[in-house]
mmCIF file of C-alpha atoms and ligand atoms in Angstrom:
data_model
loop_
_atom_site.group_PDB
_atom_site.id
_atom_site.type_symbol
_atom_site.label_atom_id
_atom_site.label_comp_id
_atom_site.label_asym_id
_atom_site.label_seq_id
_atom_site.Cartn_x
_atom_site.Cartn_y
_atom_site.Cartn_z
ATOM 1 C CA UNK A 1 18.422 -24.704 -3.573
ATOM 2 C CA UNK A 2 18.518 -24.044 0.364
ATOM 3 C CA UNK A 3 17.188 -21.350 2.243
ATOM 4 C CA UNK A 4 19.350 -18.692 3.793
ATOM 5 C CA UNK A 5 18.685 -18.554 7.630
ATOM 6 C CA UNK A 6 21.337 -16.004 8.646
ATOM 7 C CA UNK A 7 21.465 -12.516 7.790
ATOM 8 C CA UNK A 8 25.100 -12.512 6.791
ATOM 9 C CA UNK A 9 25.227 -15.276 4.673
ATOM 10 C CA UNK A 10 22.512 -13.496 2.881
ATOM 11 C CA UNK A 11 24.561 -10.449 2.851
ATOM 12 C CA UNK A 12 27.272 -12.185 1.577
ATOM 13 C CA UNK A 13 25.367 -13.386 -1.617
ATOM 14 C CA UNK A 14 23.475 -9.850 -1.909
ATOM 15 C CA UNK A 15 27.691 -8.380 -2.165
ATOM 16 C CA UNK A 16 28.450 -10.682 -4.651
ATOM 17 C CA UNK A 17 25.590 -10.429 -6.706
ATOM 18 C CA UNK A 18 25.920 -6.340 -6.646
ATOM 19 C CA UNK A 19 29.915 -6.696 -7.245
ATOM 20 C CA UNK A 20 28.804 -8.454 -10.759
ATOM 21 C CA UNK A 21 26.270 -5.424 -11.553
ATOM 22 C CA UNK A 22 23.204 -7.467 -10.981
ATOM 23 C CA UNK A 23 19.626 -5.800 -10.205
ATOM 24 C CA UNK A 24 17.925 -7.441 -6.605
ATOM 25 C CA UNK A 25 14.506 -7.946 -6.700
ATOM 26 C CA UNK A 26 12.754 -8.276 -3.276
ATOM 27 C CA UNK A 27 9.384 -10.351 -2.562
ATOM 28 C CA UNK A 28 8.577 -10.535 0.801
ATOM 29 C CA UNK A 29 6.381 -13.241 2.153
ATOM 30 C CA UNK A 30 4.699 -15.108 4.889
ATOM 31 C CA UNK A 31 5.309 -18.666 3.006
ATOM 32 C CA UNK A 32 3.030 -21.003 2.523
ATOM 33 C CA UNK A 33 3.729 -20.418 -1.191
ATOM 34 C CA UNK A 34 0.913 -20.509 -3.658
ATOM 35 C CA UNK A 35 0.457 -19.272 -7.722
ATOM 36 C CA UNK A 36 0.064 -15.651 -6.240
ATOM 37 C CA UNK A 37 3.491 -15.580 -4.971
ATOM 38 C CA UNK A 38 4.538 -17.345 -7.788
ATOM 39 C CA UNK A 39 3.127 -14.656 -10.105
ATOM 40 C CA UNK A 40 5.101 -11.519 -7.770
ATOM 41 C CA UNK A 41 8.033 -13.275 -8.518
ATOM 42 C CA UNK A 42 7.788 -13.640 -11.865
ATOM 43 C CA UNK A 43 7.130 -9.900 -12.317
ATOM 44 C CA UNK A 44 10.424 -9.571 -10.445
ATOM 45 C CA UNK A 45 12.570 -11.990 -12.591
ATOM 46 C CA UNK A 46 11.597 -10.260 -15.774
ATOM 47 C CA UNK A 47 12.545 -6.876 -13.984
ATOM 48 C CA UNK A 48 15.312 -7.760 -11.970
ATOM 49 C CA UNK A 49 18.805 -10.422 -12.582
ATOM 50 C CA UNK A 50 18.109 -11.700 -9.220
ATOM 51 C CA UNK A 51 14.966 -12.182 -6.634
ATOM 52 C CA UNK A 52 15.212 -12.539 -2.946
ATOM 53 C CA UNK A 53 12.102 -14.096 -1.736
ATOM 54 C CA UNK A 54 11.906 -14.209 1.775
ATOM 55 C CA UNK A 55 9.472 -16.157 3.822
ATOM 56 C CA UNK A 56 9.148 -15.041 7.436
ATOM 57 C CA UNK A 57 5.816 -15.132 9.130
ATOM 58 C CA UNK A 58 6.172 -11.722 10.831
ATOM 59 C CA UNK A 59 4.707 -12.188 14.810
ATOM 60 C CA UNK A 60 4.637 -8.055 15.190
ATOM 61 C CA UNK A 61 1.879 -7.790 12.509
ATOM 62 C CA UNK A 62 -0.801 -10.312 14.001
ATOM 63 C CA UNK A 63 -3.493 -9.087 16.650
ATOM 64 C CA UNK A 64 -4.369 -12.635 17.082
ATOM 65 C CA UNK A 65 -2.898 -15.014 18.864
ATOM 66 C CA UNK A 66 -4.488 -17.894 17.385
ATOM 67 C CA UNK A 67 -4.454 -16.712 14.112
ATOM 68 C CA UNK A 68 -0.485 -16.463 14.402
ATOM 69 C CA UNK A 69 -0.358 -19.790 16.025
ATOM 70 C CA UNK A 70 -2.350 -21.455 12.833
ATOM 71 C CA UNK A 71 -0.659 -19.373 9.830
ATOM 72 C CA UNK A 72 0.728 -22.338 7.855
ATOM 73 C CA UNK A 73 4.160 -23.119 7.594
ATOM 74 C CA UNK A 74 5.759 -24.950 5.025
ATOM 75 C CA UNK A 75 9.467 -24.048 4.710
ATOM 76 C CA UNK A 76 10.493 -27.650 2.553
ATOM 77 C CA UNK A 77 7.608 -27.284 0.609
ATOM 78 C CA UNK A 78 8.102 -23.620 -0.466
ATOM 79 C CA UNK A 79 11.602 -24.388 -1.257
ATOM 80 C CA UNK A 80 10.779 -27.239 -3.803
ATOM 81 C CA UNK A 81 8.236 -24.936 -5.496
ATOM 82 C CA UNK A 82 10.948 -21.784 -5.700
ATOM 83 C CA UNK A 83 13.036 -24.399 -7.624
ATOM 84 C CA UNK A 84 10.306 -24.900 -9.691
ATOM 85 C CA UNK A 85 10.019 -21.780 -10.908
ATOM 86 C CA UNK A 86 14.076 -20.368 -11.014
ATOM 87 C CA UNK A 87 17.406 -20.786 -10.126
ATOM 88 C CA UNK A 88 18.298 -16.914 -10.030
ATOM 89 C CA UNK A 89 16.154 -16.962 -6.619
ATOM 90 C CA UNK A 90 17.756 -16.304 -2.884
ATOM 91 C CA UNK A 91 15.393 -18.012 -0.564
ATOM 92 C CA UNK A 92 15.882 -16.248 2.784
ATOM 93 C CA UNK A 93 14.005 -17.659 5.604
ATOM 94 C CA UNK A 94 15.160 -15.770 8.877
ATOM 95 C CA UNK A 95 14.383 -16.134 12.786
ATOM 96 C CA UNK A 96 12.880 -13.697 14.590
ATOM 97 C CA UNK A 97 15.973 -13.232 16.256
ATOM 98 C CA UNK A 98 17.733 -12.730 13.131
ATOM 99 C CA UNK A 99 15.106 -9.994 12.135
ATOM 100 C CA UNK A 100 14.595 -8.419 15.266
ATOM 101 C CA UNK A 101 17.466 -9.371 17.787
ATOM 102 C CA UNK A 102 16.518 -9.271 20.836
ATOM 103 C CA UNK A 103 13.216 -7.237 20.612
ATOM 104 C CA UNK A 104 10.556 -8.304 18.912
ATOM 105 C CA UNK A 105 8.032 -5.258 18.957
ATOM 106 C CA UNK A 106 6.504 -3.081 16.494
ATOM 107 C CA UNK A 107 7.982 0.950 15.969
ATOM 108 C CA UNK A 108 5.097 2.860 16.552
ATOM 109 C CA UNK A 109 4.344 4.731 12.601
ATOM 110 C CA UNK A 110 1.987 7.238 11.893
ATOM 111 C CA UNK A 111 0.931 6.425 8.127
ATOM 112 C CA UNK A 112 -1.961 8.645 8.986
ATOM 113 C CA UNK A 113 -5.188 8.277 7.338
ATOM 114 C CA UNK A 114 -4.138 5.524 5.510
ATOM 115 C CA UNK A 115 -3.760 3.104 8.519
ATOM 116 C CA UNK A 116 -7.256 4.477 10.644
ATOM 117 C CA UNK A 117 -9.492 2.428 7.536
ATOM 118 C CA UNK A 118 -10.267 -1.198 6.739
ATOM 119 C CA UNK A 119 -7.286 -3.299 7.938
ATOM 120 C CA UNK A 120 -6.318 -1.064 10.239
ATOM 121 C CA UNK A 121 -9.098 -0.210 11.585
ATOM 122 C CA UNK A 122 -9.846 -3.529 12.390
ATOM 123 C CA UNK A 123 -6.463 -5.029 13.318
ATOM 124 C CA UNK A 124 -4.889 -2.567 15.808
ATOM 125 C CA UNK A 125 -1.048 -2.392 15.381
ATOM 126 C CA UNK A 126 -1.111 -4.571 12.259
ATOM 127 C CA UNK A 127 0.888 -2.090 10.040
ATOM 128 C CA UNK A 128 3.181 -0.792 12.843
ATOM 129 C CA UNK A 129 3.760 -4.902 12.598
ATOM 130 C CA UNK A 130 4.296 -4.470 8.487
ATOM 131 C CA UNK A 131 6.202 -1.292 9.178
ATOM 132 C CA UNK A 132 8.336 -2.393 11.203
ATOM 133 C CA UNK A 133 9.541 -6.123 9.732
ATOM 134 C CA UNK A 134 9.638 -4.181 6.537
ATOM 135 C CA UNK A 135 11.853 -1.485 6.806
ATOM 136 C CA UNK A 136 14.016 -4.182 8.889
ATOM 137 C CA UNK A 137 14.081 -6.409 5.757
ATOM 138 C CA UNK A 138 14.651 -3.691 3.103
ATOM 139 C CA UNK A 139 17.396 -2.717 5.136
ATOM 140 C CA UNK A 140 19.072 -6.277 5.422
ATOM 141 C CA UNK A 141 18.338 -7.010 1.509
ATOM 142 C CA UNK A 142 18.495 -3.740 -0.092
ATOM 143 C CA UNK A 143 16.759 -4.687 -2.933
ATOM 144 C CA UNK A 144 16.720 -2.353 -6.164
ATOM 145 C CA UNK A 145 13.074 -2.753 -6.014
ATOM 146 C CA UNK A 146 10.577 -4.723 -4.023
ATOM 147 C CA UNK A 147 6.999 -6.401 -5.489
ATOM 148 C CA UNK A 148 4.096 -6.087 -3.659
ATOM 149 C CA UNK A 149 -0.062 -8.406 -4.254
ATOM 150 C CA UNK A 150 -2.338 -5.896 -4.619
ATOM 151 C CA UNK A 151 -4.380 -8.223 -2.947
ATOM 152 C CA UNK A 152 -3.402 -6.675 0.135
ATOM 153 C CA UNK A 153 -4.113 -2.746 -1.506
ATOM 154 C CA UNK A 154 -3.745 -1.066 1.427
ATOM 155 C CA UNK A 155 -0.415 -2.578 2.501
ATOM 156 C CA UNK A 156 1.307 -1.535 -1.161
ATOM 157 C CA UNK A 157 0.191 2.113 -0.313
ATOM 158 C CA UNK A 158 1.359 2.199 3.245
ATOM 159 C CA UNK A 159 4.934 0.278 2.002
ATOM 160 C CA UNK A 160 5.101 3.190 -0.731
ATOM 161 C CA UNK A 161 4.895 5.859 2.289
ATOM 162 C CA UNK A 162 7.038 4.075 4.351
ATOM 163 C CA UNK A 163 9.638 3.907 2.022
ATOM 164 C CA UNK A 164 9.414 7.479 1.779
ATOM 165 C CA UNK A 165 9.705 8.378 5.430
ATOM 166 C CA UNK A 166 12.542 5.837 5.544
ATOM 167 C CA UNK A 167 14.084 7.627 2.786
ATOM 168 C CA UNK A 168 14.897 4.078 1.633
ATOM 169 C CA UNK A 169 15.834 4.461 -2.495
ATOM 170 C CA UNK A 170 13.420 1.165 -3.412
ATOM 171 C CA UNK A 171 11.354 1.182 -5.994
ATOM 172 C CA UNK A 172 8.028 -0.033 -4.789
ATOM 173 C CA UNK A 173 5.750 -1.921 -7.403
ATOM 174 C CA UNK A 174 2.618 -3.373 -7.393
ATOM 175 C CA UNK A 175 1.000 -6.381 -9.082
ATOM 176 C CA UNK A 176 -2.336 -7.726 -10.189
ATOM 177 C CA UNK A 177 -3.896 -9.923 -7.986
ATOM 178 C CA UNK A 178 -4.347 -13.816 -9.029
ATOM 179 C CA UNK A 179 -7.176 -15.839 -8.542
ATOM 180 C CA UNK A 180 -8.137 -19.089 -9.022
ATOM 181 C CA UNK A 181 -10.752 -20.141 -11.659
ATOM 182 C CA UNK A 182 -13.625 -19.713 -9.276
ATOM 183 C CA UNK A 183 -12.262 -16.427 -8.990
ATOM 184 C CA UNK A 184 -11.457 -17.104 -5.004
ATOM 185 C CA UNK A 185 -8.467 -14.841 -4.634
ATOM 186 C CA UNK A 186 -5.167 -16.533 -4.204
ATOM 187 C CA UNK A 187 -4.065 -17.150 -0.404
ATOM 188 C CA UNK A 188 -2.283 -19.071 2.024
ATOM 189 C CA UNK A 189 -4.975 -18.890 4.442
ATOM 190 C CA UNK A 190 -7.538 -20.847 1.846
ATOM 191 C CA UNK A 191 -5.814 -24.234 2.987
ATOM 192 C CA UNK A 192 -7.330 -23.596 5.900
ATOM 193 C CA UNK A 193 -10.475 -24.131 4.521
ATOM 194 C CA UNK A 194 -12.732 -26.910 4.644
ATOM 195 C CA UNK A 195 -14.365 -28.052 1.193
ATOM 196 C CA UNK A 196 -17.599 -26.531 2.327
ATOM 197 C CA UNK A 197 -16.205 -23.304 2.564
ATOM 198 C CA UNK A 198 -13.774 -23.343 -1.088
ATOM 199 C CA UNK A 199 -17.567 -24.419 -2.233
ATOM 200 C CA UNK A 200 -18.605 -20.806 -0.873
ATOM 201 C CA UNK A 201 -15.859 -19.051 -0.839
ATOM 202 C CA UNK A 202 -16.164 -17.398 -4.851
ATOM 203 C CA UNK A 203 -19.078 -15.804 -3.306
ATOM 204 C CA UNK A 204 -16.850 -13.167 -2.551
ATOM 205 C CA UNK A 205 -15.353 -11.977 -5.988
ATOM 206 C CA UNK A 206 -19.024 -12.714 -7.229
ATOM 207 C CA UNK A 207 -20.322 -10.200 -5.132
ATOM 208 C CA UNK A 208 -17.365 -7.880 -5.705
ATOM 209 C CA UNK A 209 -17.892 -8.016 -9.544
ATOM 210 C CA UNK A 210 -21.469 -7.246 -8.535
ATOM 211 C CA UNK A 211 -20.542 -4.057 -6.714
ATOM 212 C CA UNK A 212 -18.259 -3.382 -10.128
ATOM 213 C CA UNK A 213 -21.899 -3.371 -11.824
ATOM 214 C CA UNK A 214 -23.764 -1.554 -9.873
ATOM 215 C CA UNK A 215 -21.166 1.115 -9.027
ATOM 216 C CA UNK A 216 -22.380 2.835 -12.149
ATOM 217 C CA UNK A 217 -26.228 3.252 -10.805
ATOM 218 C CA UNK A 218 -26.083 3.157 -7.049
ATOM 219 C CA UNK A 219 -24.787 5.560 -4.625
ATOM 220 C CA UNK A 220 -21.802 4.190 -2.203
ATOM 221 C CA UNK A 221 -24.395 3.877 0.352
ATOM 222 C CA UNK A 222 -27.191 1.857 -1.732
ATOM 223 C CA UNK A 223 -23.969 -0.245 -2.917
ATOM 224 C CA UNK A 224 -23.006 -0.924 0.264
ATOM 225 C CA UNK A 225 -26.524 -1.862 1.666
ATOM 226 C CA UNK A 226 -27.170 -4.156 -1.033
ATOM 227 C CA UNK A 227 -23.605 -6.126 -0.312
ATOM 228 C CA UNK A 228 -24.068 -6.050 2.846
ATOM 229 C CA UNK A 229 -27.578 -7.199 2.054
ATOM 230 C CA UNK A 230 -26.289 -10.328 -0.019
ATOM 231 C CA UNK A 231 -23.642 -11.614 2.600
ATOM 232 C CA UNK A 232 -26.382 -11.204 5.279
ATOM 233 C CA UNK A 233 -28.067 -13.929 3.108
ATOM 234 C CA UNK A 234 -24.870 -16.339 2.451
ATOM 235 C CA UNK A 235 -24.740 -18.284 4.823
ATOM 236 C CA UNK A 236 -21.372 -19.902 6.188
ATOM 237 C CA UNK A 237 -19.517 -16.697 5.234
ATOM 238 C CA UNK A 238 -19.925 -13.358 7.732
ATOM 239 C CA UNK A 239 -18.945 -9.886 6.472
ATOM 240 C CA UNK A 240 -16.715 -7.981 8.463
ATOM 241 C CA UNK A 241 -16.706 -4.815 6.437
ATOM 242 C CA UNK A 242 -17.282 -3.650 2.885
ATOM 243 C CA UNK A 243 -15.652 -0.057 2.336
ATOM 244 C CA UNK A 244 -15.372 1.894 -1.164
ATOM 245 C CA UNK A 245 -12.427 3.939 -0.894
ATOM 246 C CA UNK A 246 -10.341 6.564 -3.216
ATOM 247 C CA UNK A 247 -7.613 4.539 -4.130
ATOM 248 C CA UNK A 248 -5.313 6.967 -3.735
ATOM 249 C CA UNK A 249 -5.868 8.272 0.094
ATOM 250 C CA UNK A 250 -8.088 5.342 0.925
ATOM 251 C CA UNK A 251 -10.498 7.305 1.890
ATOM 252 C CA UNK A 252 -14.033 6.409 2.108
ATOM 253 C CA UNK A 253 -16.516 7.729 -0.822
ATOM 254 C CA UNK A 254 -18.588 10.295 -0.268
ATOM 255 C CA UNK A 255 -19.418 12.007 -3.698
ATOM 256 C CA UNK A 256 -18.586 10.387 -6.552
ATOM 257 C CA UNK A 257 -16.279 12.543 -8.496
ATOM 258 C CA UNK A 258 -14.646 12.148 -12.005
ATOM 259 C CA UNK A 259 -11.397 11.803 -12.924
ATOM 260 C CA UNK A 260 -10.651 9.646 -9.347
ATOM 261 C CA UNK A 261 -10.499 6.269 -8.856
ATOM 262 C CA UNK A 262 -12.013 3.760 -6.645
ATOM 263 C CA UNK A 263 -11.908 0.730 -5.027
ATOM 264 C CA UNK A 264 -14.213 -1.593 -3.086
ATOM 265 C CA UNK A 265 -12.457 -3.570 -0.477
ATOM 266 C CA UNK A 266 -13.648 -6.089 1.822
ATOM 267 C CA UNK A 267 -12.958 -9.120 4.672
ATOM 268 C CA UNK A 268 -14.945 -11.856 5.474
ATOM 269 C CA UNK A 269 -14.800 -14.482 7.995
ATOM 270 C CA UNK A 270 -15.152 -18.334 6.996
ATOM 271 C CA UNK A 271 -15.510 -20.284 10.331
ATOM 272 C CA UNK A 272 -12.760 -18.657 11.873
ATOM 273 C CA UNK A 273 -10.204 -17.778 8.812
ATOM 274 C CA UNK A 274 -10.462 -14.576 7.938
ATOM 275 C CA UNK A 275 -10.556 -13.484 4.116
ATOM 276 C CA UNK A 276 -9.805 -10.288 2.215
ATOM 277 C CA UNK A 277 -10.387 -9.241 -1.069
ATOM 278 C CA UNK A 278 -10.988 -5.823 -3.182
ATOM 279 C CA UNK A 279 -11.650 -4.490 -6.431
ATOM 280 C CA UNK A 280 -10.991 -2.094 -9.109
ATOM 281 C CA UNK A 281 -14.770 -0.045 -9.840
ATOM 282 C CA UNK A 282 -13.821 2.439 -12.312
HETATM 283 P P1 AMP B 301 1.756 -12.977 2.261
HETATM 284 O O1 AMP B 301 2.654 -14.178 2.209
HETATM 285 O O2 AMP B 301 0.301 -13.321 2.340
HETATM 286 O O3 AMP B 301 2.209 -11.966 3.275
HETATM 287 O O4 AMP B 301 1.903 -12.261 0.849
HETATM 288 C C1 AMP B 301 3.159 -11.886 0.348
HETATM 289 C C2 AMP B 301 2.931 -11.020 -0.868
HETATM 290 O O5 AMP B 301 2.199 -11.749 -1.845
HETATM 291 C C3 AMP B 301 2.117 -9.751 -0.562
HETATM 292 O O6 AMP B 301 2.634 -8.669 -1.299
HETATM 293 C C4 AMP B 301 0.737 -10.142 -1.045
HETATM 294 O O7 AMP B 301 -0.053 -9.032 -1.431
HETATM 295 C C5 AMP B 301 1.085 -11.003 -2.244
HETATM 296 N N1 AMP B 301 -0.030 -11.892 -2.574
HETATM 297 C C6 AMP B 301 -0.634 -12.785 -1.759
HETATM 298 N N2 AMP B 301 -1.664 -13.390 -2.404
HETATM 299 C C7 AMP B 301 -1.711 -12.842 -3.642
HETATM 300 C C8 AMP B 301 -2.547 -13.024 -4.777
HETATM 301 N N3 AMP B 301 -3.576 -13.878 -4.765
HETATM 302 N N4 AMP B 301 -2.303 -12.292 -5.886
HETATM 303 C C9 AMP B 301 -1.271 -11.400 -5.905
HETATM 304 N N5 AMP B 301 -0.446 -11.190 -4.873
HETATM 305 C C10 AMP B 301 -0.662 -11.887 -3.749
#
């Protein structure tokens, strides 16, 4: 298997594919492949005849220099572990310049409410950045539909608006997230971390199965004291915030009310990789 690079040799196979009635699944990605990816694409091969997975680590959506500078990359590797898993994937590993042109800058969006909490409040422009490579690669695969971790929550509800204001006819779905055993949440930013911190690190879905708990008894603002009580005491990892949210408008809780849903969603820095998790509470 190789990876496509150019945009019409991708079109090319995405004609041929569609000429013989076949369904395209999309997974986007940033590579550095792991078992979460893996489990995306499954969910797309039993769905769809064929998957594009693309692996493109997307410059528009970073605020931080350094942390764009140190995302792994791992193109050979990622290819040897897409073979692992099918042959009915299209690998498509673009430039920038074969994404963007000549331009690489974010549209500015307004996903309104949705984009002023949690990840973007904290990383200004980073879904203008998702926004923007996204709509660019839905329109160069034009997928049937297109798999999204709900390890990053509030991304799969911003792509499902966005595909609405785009008026783009893909099906948007999301998928569980997948953790290791410690319950450490799958992601390519964990090789970054030092054995100390993978010691540490399961902290974090400890304490979020904690807030599960306690979500019947406390109040959103006792919950959120106490969590931000226990990282305060955990050393080695520092809380950047802990938000419960309505899952549908993201939204932070004020009163709980029945017949909603909610989720508790948080990030957390180890050394200087930054970690994000969330959970279902009810
Ligand atoms: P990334 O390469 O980190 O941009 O992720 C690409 C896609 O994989 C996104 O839709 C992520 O939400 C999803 N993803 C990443 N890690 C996990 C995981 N542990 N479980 C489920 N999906 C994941």
């Amino acid at each position: 298997m190789q990876a496509i690079t150019i945009f019409s040799n991708l079109k090319n196979a995405i004609s041929s594919a569609k000429l013989s009635k076949k369904t395209i699944g999309f997974v986007p990605t940033m590579g550095a492949l792991h078992k979460g990816h893996a489990s995306l694409i499954k969910y797309a091969l039993k769905e769809c005849d064929n998957v594009v997975v693309s692996i493109f680590v997307n410059p528009t959506q970073f605020n931080n220099a350094e942390d764009l500078e140190k995302y792994p990359r791992t193109l050979d590797k990622d290819v040897a572990f897409l073979e692992t898993i099918s042959h009915n994937i299209i690998i498509y590993a673009p430039t920038a310049n074969e994404v963007y042109g000549d331009q690489i800058a974010s549209k500015s969006y307004n996903f309104g409410a949705l984009e002023t909490v949690m990840e973007g409040a904290h990383r200004s422009g980073h879904f203008d950045g998702v926004g923007t490579v996204l709509n660019k690669l839905f329109r160069q695969v034009t997928p049937h539909k297109a798999y999204f971790g709900e390890k990053d929550f509030q991304q799969l509800v911003i792509v499902k608006k966005l595909v609405k204001k785009e008026h783009l006819p893909i099906e948007i779905i999301g998928c569980p997230i997948h953790r290791q055993e410690d319950g450490l949440a799958m992601s390519s930013r964990n090789s970054r971390l030092t054995k100390n911190q993978l010691e540490i690190a399961p902290f974090i879905y400890k304490t979020l199965l904690e807030a599960k708990d306690k979500f019947r008894t406390l109040s959103a603002s006792q919950l959120k004291k106490y969590v931000c009580a226990q990282f305060d005491q955990k050393e080695g990892l520092d809380l950047e915030y802990f938000e419960i949210v309505n899952e549908k408008n993201l939204q932070p809780l004020s009163r709980k009310r029945t017949h909603q849903k909610y989720r508790a969603f948080l990030a957390v820095y180890a050394g200087d990789v930054r970690l994000i998790d969330n959970i279902a509470l009810n």
